[in-house]
Amino acid sequence: MDETADKNPIESDFEQSKHITYEKAPPIDDLQGAFGVFDRLRNRLRPAVLGRDDVIEKIIVALLADGHVLLEDYPGSGKTTLAKALGDAIIDDLPEDDIVTWRRIQFTPDLLPSDVTGSTIFDPNTNRFFFRPGPVFAHVVLADEINRTSPKVQAAMLEAMAEKQTTVDNRTRVLDELFFVIATQNPLDLSGTFPLPFAQLDRFLFKIKMTHISKDAELQVLATMKARKHGVPDEFPRVTRTEILDARKVVEEQIFVAPEVHECIVDIANNVRRDQRVLQGISTRALVLMVPALQARALSQVRAFATAEDVQEMAPFVLAHRIEFAPGAEAPETVINDCCAEPIERLARTSMQRQE
Amino acid sequence: MTKEKKKTIELGGIARAVRHPIRIVALALAALSVTSGIAGAAGILSAIIGVVLGVITGEKLGRSRYRLPVVIAAHLAFLVVFWGLAWATTFFGILPSLLGPSSSLVVDVILRFFATSFCVVSCFRAVAVRRPTAMAIELLVLAAALSLMFAAHRDAVIERPLWLSDWAWRHGYDPSQVLLAIGAVAVVVLAGLLLAESRRKISLASVLLLPVLALLAMMLLGVSDLRQPEVERDLGLTESVEGDEPNPTPPGHAEGGNEPRRDGGGSRGEERDGGRSGGGGDERPDGGSQTSEQDGSSTAEGDEQDGGGSQDEGERDGGSSSGDERDGGGRSAGDAGLDGGSGGGGEDGGRSVPAEGEEGEGGQCSQEERDQNDRQPSSQRRDQDRNQPDRSPAPMAIVLLEDDYSPESQAYYFRQDVWSEYNGSRLVASRRADADLDVLREFPTLRTRVRQTPPVKGRTLVHARVALLTDHNHPFALESPVVFEPISNPNPTRFERAYRFESLAQTVRFRDLVGRRLGDPSWSDELRQHYLQGPADPRYEALAQEIVGQLPPGVRDDAFTQALAVKLYLDQEMTYSTRERHANQPDPTAHMLFGNRIGYCVHFAHAAVYLWRSLGIPARVGTGYHSPEDNRRGSVILLRSNDGHAWPELWVEGVGWVVMDIAPARNLDPPAQPLDEDLQELLGDMARENPPEPLEPPNREPLFPNLGRNLAAALVGVLIFAFTLLYVVKLWRRLVPIVEGPQHMPRVGFRLAIDLLNEAGFVREHGETREAFASRTLHLVPAFRQLTAWNVAARLADPSASLDERAEFRVANWRLVLGEFKKQLRRNTSFVRRFLGLLNPVSFFFSR
């Protein structure tokens, strides 16, 4: 299955993805197949990052919902491992496009946008300029400590995230369809940082706060340290890029979101906007982004429709970072749960109401 | 549908919002009812403030992170500190010296009541917040405190509290029903509070709390708005009421007799050997000991038997005036004697005499009585009376005759008491067990028969009712009474009391009495002697024999004729005047009879009795009211203070006691005030069964008669109806999945499932998703997860697929899994819990 890079040498000097194939897997067009993709990814990531099952699930949901994830975490909590394992789980079945499965960018204050997007370089051999793609040209990008870099670099990164394209030297280049960013930021060590403005936080589908893993999981990490040194064993199947795109399509098209669920999330948004503890409520875009999240989450439960449970599960992660809280407000989760309770109760009750 | 939903949610929100105010109000009321009996305004107020703060603090502490024992210990410490402070305020002298003793006492009370109520309430509240079951204890305390107010009302016997039952009576409600209603309301309120507390979500049932609370508030407001009853006794009567002593008082005794203590006087006289006692000031606080000395010095005999000495001035005045009038009296007596001699001597038996004699004279005698009964018979007072001729005698009683009766003597004699026992100076009420049994000496509480009734022959039965305008010591009745019975007071604001009597009134004519024997042959010798005992003074017998001696020989031996002759003699010879009191005489009667022959009815009655007794005729003095027949208006007889009278009576065989009144020929007193006929008519109307409207106190027609009973009945009815309805609904929800088709099966089947789970004690929380609830109960009923998934899918899944394709609409699936679900539920939950849930009629309100 895995092939070596020299099979189809390309002109550039860039390395190829670790796992590539030229064969197309059978297309996925139903719920079960899509869930198979979800399941395979989950199974590969779990041994790589122990004790983070919930985060893994969220990240896969975000991946299938075509969104990006901001992890708020302390250093050394397994973010890189997670992103790396995700990149490792994807087989590049389009190796000719110069896009690798995984890249990591370590953001620093002196980073330049071209360090992220790539730059045009003069080749003395051919006497021509050629574009040398930056790290964003990858399927999975780990943007480490994104708040450490200057706003212009952040802006370049965020343009790529929003539009799946990047503009270098006034030429817009399209990124891969499967472009998934896992950004991280340290919630405490804030000196010399450039906190992301709300408008840019809005680009992330989820903001996930990771907490320290449980004692058992931590012990297991230490116990399996040696075994995991060489990555996840191959007995856990990988997924191809196309399979992920197919699964996205299934999520988008086949998972039904009832009008009651729409009503529920709109009610939640209104509750949030009305809440005294909130300065600025959530945008309509947040709701638009939330629907795929609900669908992807429904897929994770092998369900062909979104329910109140999905809303309850997703709302804090989708909404929390889009809300500007009044000074002295309680924890964002509390506020959101308060605002969710009533619409979710109403949604739960619809199933006991006589259908016209 | 969604609109209704919204409405119930809003109502629930209101109910939840008023929950705490309700508790505060209820606890404040409880504090009020507990402390109102033991504390002043400051204490009550501080207790209420303590309650309010206690609820708030307890609520906060209950939700804080402090552990419960710590909270309770803190409360105890707070209590101890405050009680210590309170103790210190009064123990050390600093605060009292700064604020003054009373203020520091108030501070003490405030501290104690505040701390106690605050700690108790806050402690219970905190515990109740932490442990919802403790709510029951809190409500129990609340209920006990509130019911303290009604504690005296047990077994519906004593309708306490009085302010409430009085209010109820006045508005025409039965107090026990009002109390019942309050109890019912209180139960509902407390139950509502318990319900509202025990569930996070307010159900429809607790919304009922609002009207109930409103009702309670309404009733409380109504109670606090009590009107004070206005006593209307202002018919121009009150001013003269105080001077009215209806009982004629004897000469030499009456003066100074503020209290009607004839019995006492009589008994004392007897105890002390015919009035040898000194002054008797001990029994007459107003008479005073200072007068007894004067009595001793001024009277020849030394100590007269009673303390009439308080009227020293009057006596002296009387003495001088009597001295003046003695001549005139003597003269007139002489003239009268001549006239009487001719008139009386000429007659043979007094056929028609009494009629003439009685006609106008009774009124004069009673005129005397009025003054005599005035408590201040001093000359000043009398002068005042003269100066105020407008002053009319006070009404004393109203008699309503129910039978037509016209007395032979043309005057009604209402006998109240009789004096038959000679105590050495006068006649007093007898204490013999066998004498004068025809007088009732206490007001009847039941229909009471007089112990001795006269023979029926020669008498007719007369019924009448009496309404007393002033207090009397015992009832009077037309002579001779047979039966007394109490009746309800027709107008309590006007009359003191009312009763009814039946009397055998005399119809036999006086002339027919001639020739009869006097005295009852059935009397024992002792009793006969009792009625014959008189003063040892030989002058009486001499005078009597002289009068009898003037009778024609044919009739001289007839006792009745003798008695009549004495009466006629007295009629002729005596002169009426209330100014001549003959006070401070050892025998005022002798002083009058053998002196100036001026006196009033008591003297005359005594004189007649003494003379009769000296002739061997059994006689006694009757006292009470006398009213000329002319004064009767229809059936109404108004007895006024000047109608008080005393008269001689004698026993005629076959007839009983017969009144033979003395009617003096001359009267020195001014004529009596004419009777106020309007007043008589008015009072008569009031004394009747149906009093006239305008004089009634403003007794509003109760707006809701029987409110309490109706309310209680309505409550019970509504409860029964509601329970029936609820059980029907419950049964319907239980049975309908059996027949339901695929269209509604996901809803109906799942409803059955959550009903069953609810009865077993598992309810989805507010805001909890169905899936989360299913996960929560997974260990008990795994099948429920499948039911939940189907139920949610039926609603939220893509509706474009046909029903047949969707598993959640397959009835067979539902039946199968529901059966499995029931089995698991039975296996994994307790039977008792499920049974209790089955009994709960409102359980399905909480299924969601």
CSV table of N, CA and C in Angstrom, one decimal, chain B residues 207-256:
chain,number,residue,atom,x,y,z
B,207,VAL,N,-49.2,25.9,40.4
B,207,VAL,CA,-49.7,27.2,39.9
B,207,VAL,C,-51.0,27.5,40.7
B,208,LEU,N,-51.7,26.5,41.1
B,208,LEU,CA,-52.9,26.7,41.9
B,208,LEU,C,-52.7,27.5,43.2
B,209,LEU,N,-51.4,27.5,43.6
B,209,LEU,CA,-51.0,28.2,44.8
B,209,LEU,C,-51.4,29.7,44.7
B,210,LEU,N,-51.3,30.3,43.6
B,210,LEU,CA,-51.5,31.7,43.5
B,210,LEU,C,-52.9,32.1,43.9
B,211,PRO,N,-54.0,31.5,43.3
B,211,PRO,CA,-55.3,31.9,43.8
B,211,PRO,C,-55.5,31.6,45.3
B,212,VAL,N,-55.0,30.5,45.7
B,212,VAL,CA,-55.1,30.1,47.1
B,212,VAL,C,-54.5,31.2,48.0
B,213,LEU,N,-53.4,31.6,47.6
B,213,LEU,CA,-52.7,32.7,48.4
B,213,LEU,C,-53.5,34.0,48.4
B,214,ALA,N,-54.0,34.3,47.2
B,214,ALA,CA,-54.9,35.5,47.1
B,214,ALA,C,-56.1,35.4,48.1
B,215,LEU,N,-56.6,34.2,48.1
B,215,LEU,CA,-57.8,34.0,49.0
B,215,LEU,C,-57.4,34.2,50.4
B,216,LEU,N,-56.3,33.6,50.8
B,216,LEU,CA,-55.8,33.8,52.2
B,216,LEU,C,-55.6,35.2,52.5
B,217,ALA,N,-55.0,35.9,51.6
B,217,ALA,CA,-54.7,37.3,51.9
B,217,ALA,C,-56.0,38.1,52.0
B,218,MET,N,-57.0,37.7,51.2
B,218,MET,CA,-58.3,38.4,51.2
B,218,MET,C,-59.0,38.2,52.6
B,219,MET,N,-58.9,36.9,53.1
B,219,MET,CA,-59.5,36.7,54.3
B,219,MET,C,-58.8,37.4,55.5
B,220,LEU,N,-57.5,37.4,55.4
B,220,LEU,CA,-56.8,38.1,56.4
B,220,LEU,C,-57.1,39.6,56.4
B,221,LEU,N,-57.2,40.2,55.2
B,221,LEU,CA,-57.6,41.6,55.1
B,221,LEU,C,-58.9,41.8,55.8
B,222,GLY,N,-59.8,40.9,55.4
B,222,GLY,CA,-61.2,41.1,55.9
B,222,GLY,C,-61.2,41.0,57.5
B,223,VAL,N,-60.3,40.2,58.0
B,223,VAL,CA,-60.3,40.0,59.4
B,223,VAL,C,-59.7,41.3,60.1
B,224,SER,N,-58.7,41.8,59.5
B,224,SER,CA,-58.1,43.0,60.1
B,224,SER,C,-59.0,44.2,60.0
B,225,ASP,N,-60.0,44.2,59.1
B,225,ASP,CA,-60.8,45.3,58.9
B,225,ASP,C,-62.1,45.3,59.8
B,226,LEU,N,-61.9,44.8,61.0
B,226,LEU,CA,-63.0,44.6,61.9
B,226,LEU,C,-63.6,46.0,62.3
B,227,ARG,N,-64.9,46.1,62.4
B,227,ARG,CA,-65.5,47.3,62.9
B,227,ARG,C,-65.8,47.1,64.3
B,228,GLN,N,-65.6,48.1,65.1
B,228,GLN,CA,-66.0,48.1,66.5
B,228,GLN,C,-67.5,48.2,66.7
B,229,PRO,N,-68.0,47.3,67.5
B,229,PRO,CA,-69.5,47.4,67.7
B,229,PRO,C,-69.8,48.7,68.5
B,230,GLU,N,-70.8,49.3,68.0
B,230,GLU,CA,-71.2,50.6,68.7
B,230,GLU,C,-72.4,50.3,69.6
B,231,VAL,N,-72.2,50.6,70.8
B,231,VAL,CA,-73.3,50.4,71.8
B,231,VAL,C,-74.2,51.6,71.7
B,232,GLU,N,-75.5,51.4,71.3
B,232,GLU,CA,-76.4,52.5,71.2
B,232,GLU,C,-77.3,52.4,72.4
B,233,ARG,N,-77.1,53.2,73.4
B,233,ARG,CA,-78.0,53.3,74.5
B,233,ARG,C,-78.3,54.8,74.7
B,234,ASP,N,-78.7,55.5,73.7
B,234,ASP,CA,-78.8,56.9,73.8
B,234,ASP,C,-80.2,57.3,73.4
B,235,LEU,N,-81.2,56.8,74.1
B,235,LEU,CA,-82.5,57.3,73.8
B,235,LEU,C,-82.9,58.3,74.9
B,236,GLY,N,-81.9,59.0,75.4
B,236,GLY,CA,-82.1,60.0,76.4
B,236,GLY,C,-82.4,59.3,77.7
B,237,LEU,N,-82.0,58.1,77.8
B,237,LEU,CA,-82.3,57.4,79.1
B,237,LEU,C,-81.1,57.3,80.0
B,238,THR,N,-80.0,57.3,79.4
B,238,THR,CA,-78.8,56.9,80.2
B,238,THR,C,-78.6,57.8,81.4
B,239,GLU,N,-78.9,59.0,81.2
B,239,GLU,CA,-78.5,59.9,82.3
B,239,GLU,C,-79.2,59.6,83.6
B,240,SER,N,-80.4,59.1,83.5
B,240,SER,CA,-81.2,58.8,84.7
B,240,SER,C,-81.1,57.4,85.2
B,241,VAL,N,-80.4,56.6,84.4
B,241,VAL,CA,-80.4,55.2,84.7
B,241,VAL,C,-79.7,55.0,86.0
B,242,GLU,N,-78.6,55.7,86.2
B,242,GLU,CA,-77.8,55.4,87.4
B,242,GLU,C,-78.5,55.5,88.7
B,243,GLY,N,-79.5,56.4,88.7
B,243,GLY,CA,-80.1,56.6,90.0
B,243,GLY,C,-81.3,55.7,90.2
B,244,ASP,N,-81.5,54.7,89.4
B,244,ASP,CA,-82.7,53.9,89.5
B,244,ASP,C,-82.5,52.7,90.3
B,245,GLU,N,-83.1,52.7,91.4
B,245,GLU,CA,-83.1,51.5,92.2
B,245,GLU,C,-84.5,51.0,92.3
B,246,PRO,N,-84.9,50.0,91.6
B,246,PRO,CA,-86.3,49.7,91.5
B,246,PRO,C,-86.9,49.2,92.8
B,247,ASN,N,-86.1,48.8,93.7
B,247,ASN,CA,-86.7,48.2,94.8
B,247,ASN,C,-87.0,49.2,95.9
B,248,PRO,N,-88.1,49.3,96.3
B,248,PRO,CA,-88.5,50.3,97.3
B,248,PRO,C,-87.7,49.9,98.6
B,249,THR,N,-87.3,50.9,99.2
B,249,THR,CA,-86.5,50.6,100.4
B,249,THR,C,-87.3,51.0,101.7
B,250,PRO,N,-87.1,50.4,102.7
B,250,PRO,CA,-87.9,50.6,103.9
B,250,PRO,C,-87.5,51.9,104.6
B,251,PRO,N,-88.4,52.4,105.4
B,251,PRO,CA,-88.0,53.6,106.1
B,251,PRO,C,-86.9,53.3,107.1
B,252,GLY,N,-86.1,54.2,107.2
B,252,GLY,CA,-85.0,54.1,108.2
B,252,GLY,C,-83.9,53.2,107.6
B,253,HIS,N,-84.1,52.6,106.6
B,253,HIS,CA,-83.1,51.7,106.0
B,253,HIS,C,-82.7,52.2,104.6
B,254,ALA,N,-83.6,52.8,104.0
B,254,ALA,CA,-83.4,53.1,102.6
B,254,ALA,C,-82.2,54.1,102.4
B,255,GLU,N,-82.2,55.1,103.2
B,255,GLU,CA,-81.2,56.1,102.9
B,255,GLU,C,-79.8,55.5,103.0
B,256,GLY,N,-79.1,55.9,102.1
B,256,GLY,CA,-77.7,55.4,102.0
B,256,GLY,C,-77.6,54.0,101.4
